[in-house]
Short mmCIF file of C-alpha atoms in Angstrom, two decimals:
data_model
loop_
_atom_site.label_atom_id
_atom_site.label_comp_id
_atom_site.label_asym_id
_atom_site.label_seq_id
_atom_site.Cartn_x
_atom_site.Cartn_y
_atom_site.Cartn_z
CA UNK H 1 -30.41 -23.74 50.98
CA UNK H 2 -27.72 -25.60 49.77
CA UNK H 3 -26.98 -29.50 50.71
CA UNK H 4 -23.45 -29.86 49.87
CA UNK H 5 -20.90 -27.47 50.32
CA UNK H 6 -19.46 -28.74 46.95
CA UNK H 7 -22.85 -28.00 44.83
CA UNK H 8 -23.98 -24.96 43.24
CA UNK H 9 -27.40 -24.60 41.95
CA UNK H 10 -28.20 -22.22 39.79
CA UNK H 11 -32.00 -21.69 38.52
CA UNK H 12 -34.48 -19.02 38.53
CA UNK H 13 -34.79 -16.97 41.72
CA UNK H 14 -38.47 -16.75 43.10
CA UNK H 15 -39.08 -13.08 44.84
CA UNK H 16 -42.31 -12.31 45.84
CA UNK H 17 -43.64 -15.29 45.49
CA UNK H 18 -42.96 -14.76 41.96
CA UNK H 19 -40.63 -16.94 39.44
CA UNK H 20 -38.10 -14.08 37.77
CA UNK H 21 -38.06 -14.82 34.04
CA UNK H 22 -34.27 -15.72 33.61
CA UNK H 23 -30.95 -16.76 35.50
CA UNK H 24 -29.36 -13.04 36.11
CA UNK H 25 -25.49 -12.34 35.53
CA UNK H 26 -25.16 -12.02 39.25
CA UNK H 27 -25.79 -15.74 40.11
CA UNK H 28 -24.02 -16.29 36.71
CA UNK H 29 -20.86 -14.29 38.34
CA UNK H 30 -21.18 -17.42 41.02
CA UNK H 31 -19.54 -20.20 39.14
CA UNK H 32 -15.83 -18.79 38.86
CA UNK H 33 -15.82 -17.86 43.00
CA UNK H 34 -17.27 -21.38 43.55
CA UNK H 35 -14.83 -23.17 41.15
CA UNK H 36 -11.86 -21.47 41.86
CA UNK H 37 -12.42 -23.10 45.74
CA UNK H 38 -11.12 -27.02 46.02
CA UNK H 39 -13.33 -29.92 46.91
CA UNK H 40 -14.12 -30.05 50.35
CA UNK H 41 -16.33 -33.38 50.68
CA UNK H 42 -16.27 -34.72 47.29
CA UNK H 43 -13.86 -35.20 44.42
CA UNK H 44 -15.13 -32.47 42.34
CA UNK H 45 -17.65 -29.19 43.00
CA UNK H 46 -20.26 -29.52 40.97
CA UNK H 47 -22.45 -26.78 39.44
CA UNK H 48 -26.10 -27.83 37.97
CA UNK H 49 -27.51 -24.68 35.69
CA UNK H 50 -31.12 -25.72 35.68
CA UNK H 51 -32.43 -24.39 33.01
CA UNK H 52 -29.66 -22.87 30.89
CA UNK H 53 -32.21 -21.83 28.60
CA UNK H 54 -33.63 -19.41 30.84
CA UNK H 55 -29.92 -17.21 31.39
CA UNK H 56 -30.41 -14.22 30.27
CA UNK H 57 -27.79 -12.71 28.01
CA UNK H 58 -25.20 -11.57 30.31
CA UNK H 59 -25.59 -14.44 32.37
CA UNK H 60 -24.95 -16.20 29.10
CA UNK H 61 -21.88 -14.17 28.54
CA UNK H 62 -20.92 -14.79 32.19
CA UNK H 63 -20.73 -18.55 31.58
CA UNK H 64 -19.12 -18.41 28.48
CA UNK H 65 -15.79 -17.45 30.69
CA UNK H 66 -16.09 -20.40 32.96
CA UNK H 67 -16.50 -22.84 29.89
CA UNK H 68 -13.58 -20.96 28.15
CA UNK H 69 -11.48 -22.15 30.77
CA UNK H 70 -12.84 -25.18 32.91
CA UNK H 71 -12.13 -25.47 36.37
CA UNK H 72 -9.72 -28.87 36.91
CA UNK H 73 -12.23 -30.34 39.98
CA UNK H 74 -14.97 -29.24 38.27
CA UNK H 75 -18.10 -30.68 36.87
CA UNK H 76 -20.93 -27.81 35.36
CA UNK H 77 -24.07 -29.39 34.12
CA UNK H 78 -26.10 -27.46 31.72
CA UNK H 79 -29.97 -28.76 31.98
CA UNK H 80 -31.96 -27.45 29.10
CA UNK H 81 -35.03 -27.96 26.97
CA UNK H 82 -34.53 -25.94 24.18
CA UNK H 83 -30.89 -26.16 23.34
CA UNK H 84 -31.88 -24.08 20.03
CA UNK H 85 -32.06 -21.44 22.79
CA UNK H 86 -28.26 -21.64 23.98
CA UNK H 87 -25.95 -19.49 22.59
CA UNK H 88 -24.52 -21.21 20.02
CA UNK H 89 -20.37 -20.56 21.35
CA UNK H 90 -21.95 -22.24 24.55
CA UNK H 91 -22.95 -25.46 22.90
CA UNK H 92 -20.05 -26.07 20.79
CA UNK H 93 -17.49 -26.12 24.66
CA UNK H 94 -20.13 -28.40 26.18
CA UNK H 95 -21.06 -32.38 25.89
CA UNK H 96 -24.47 -33.53 25.11
CA UNK H 97 -26.44 -35.96 27.40
CA UNK H 98 -29.55 -36.84 25.86
CA UNK H 99 -31.94 -38.88 28.26
CA UNK H 100 -34.60 -41.20 27.51
CA UNK H 101 -37.95 -39.82 27.55
CA UNK H 102 -39.81 -41.70 30.52
CA UNK H 103 -43.08 -44.20 29.65
CA UNK H 104 -46.16 -43.44 30.84
CA UNK H 105 -46.67 -45.99 33.56
CA UNK H 106 -43.33 -44.61 34.70
CA UNK H 107 -44.29 -41.31 35.04
CA UNK H 108 -47.52 -42.23 36.56
CA UNK H 109 -45.73 -44.04 39.15
CA UNK H 110 -44.11 -40.90 39.96
CA UNK H 111 -46.62 -38.48 40.08
CA UNK H 112 -48.49 -40.83 42.45
CA UNK H 113 -45.09 -41.44 44.42
CA UNK H 114 -44.56 -37.80 44.73
CA UNK H 115 -48.23 -35.68 45.18
CA UNK H 116 -50.18 -38.37 46.12
CA UNK H 117 -52.65 -37.32 43.29
CA UNK H 118 -55.70 -39.38 42.31
CA UNK H 119 -54.86 -42.69 39.78
CA UNK H 120 -57.14 -41.22 37.06
CA UNK H 121 -55.31 -37.71 37.75
CA UNK H 122 -51.69 -39.20 37.30
CA UNK H 123 -52.71 -40.81 34.17
CA UNK H 124 -53.54 -37.58 32.82
CA UNK H 125 -50.58 -35.82 33.57
CA UNK H 126 -48.32 -38.53 32.33
CA UNK H 127 -50.61 -38.61 29.27
CA UNK H 128 -49.64 -34.98 29.04
CA UNK H 129 -46.14 -34.67 29.64
CA UNK H 130 -44.56 -35.74 26.61
CA UNK H 131 -42.18 -38.11 28.83
CA UNK H 132 -40.97 -35.40 31.20
CA UNK H 133 -40.75 -36.09 34.50
CA UNK H 134 -40.57 -32.29 35.46
CA UNK H 135 -43.46 -31.40 33.38
CA UNK H 136 -45.98 -34.72 34.66
CA UNK H 137 -44.95 -33.36 38.72
CA UNK H 138 -45.84 -29.87 37.48
CA UNK H 139 -48.95 -30.85 35.64
CA UNK H 140 -50.06 -32.70 38.80
CA UNK H 141 -49.12 -30.14 41.49
CA UNK H 142 -49.65 -27.00 39.36
CA UNK H 143 -53.85 -26.34 39.36
CA UNK H 144 -53.75 -27.65 35.39
CA UNK H 145 -56.04 -30.36 36.02
CA UNK H 146 -59.22 -28.20 37.67
CA UNK H 147 -59.25 -26.33 34.28
CA UNK H 148 -58.28 -29.00 32.12
CA UNK H 149 -61.22 -30.50 33.54
CA UNK H 150 -63.84 -27.99 33.84
CA UNK H 151 -62.52 -26.91 29.67
CA UNK H 152 -63.02 -30.73 28.86
CA UNK H 153 -66.51 -30.34 30.67
CA UNK H 154 -67.42 -27.39 29.38
CA UNK H 155 -66.76 -29.08 25.87
CA UNK H 156 -68.03 -32.13 26.60
CA UNK H 157 -71.35 -30.20 27.25
CA UNK H 158 -71.28 -31.13 31.25
CA UNK H 159 -71.46 -27.36 32.34
CA UNK H 160 -72.78 -24.52 30.69
CA UNK H 161 -70.51 -21.19 30.51
CA UNK H 162 -71.17 -19.32 33.24
CA UNK H 163 -70.83 -22.02 35.15
CA UNK H 164 -67.01 -22.91 34.08
CA UNK H 165 -66.35 -19.47 34.53
#
């Protein structure tokens, strides 16, 4: 559900409980229509593509058309975890904004506040996330800990193979 009339977020769709592998060309084609309208409540219309490296080839080419003729009162954010996966023509039309890596303490606090996991699990997520808030939250809420703890116990000899499976 869209929360603000001047904001459009494009991300991989979830259908039948499964997240699609890419952002489709149909989703990308929403951008020109969105930016053709004047802002209704804000100074600008803002679109966020999260993550731009999830665009399929046709979607990336459709995005190029928007980037070649940027909207007058529009701002487009392309979130990417792998800039090298973007078409060179897209990268050349964008300004790069880098954000600092979060400290483990800050990540731990975020994970504990957002997920309510125990301190040890929050520390573990922070350590595994490589400074990424999104990765830390995904690790804490994705059932990764149970598998990781099971693997650790098996490697350390606390449980046998049959119990681990």
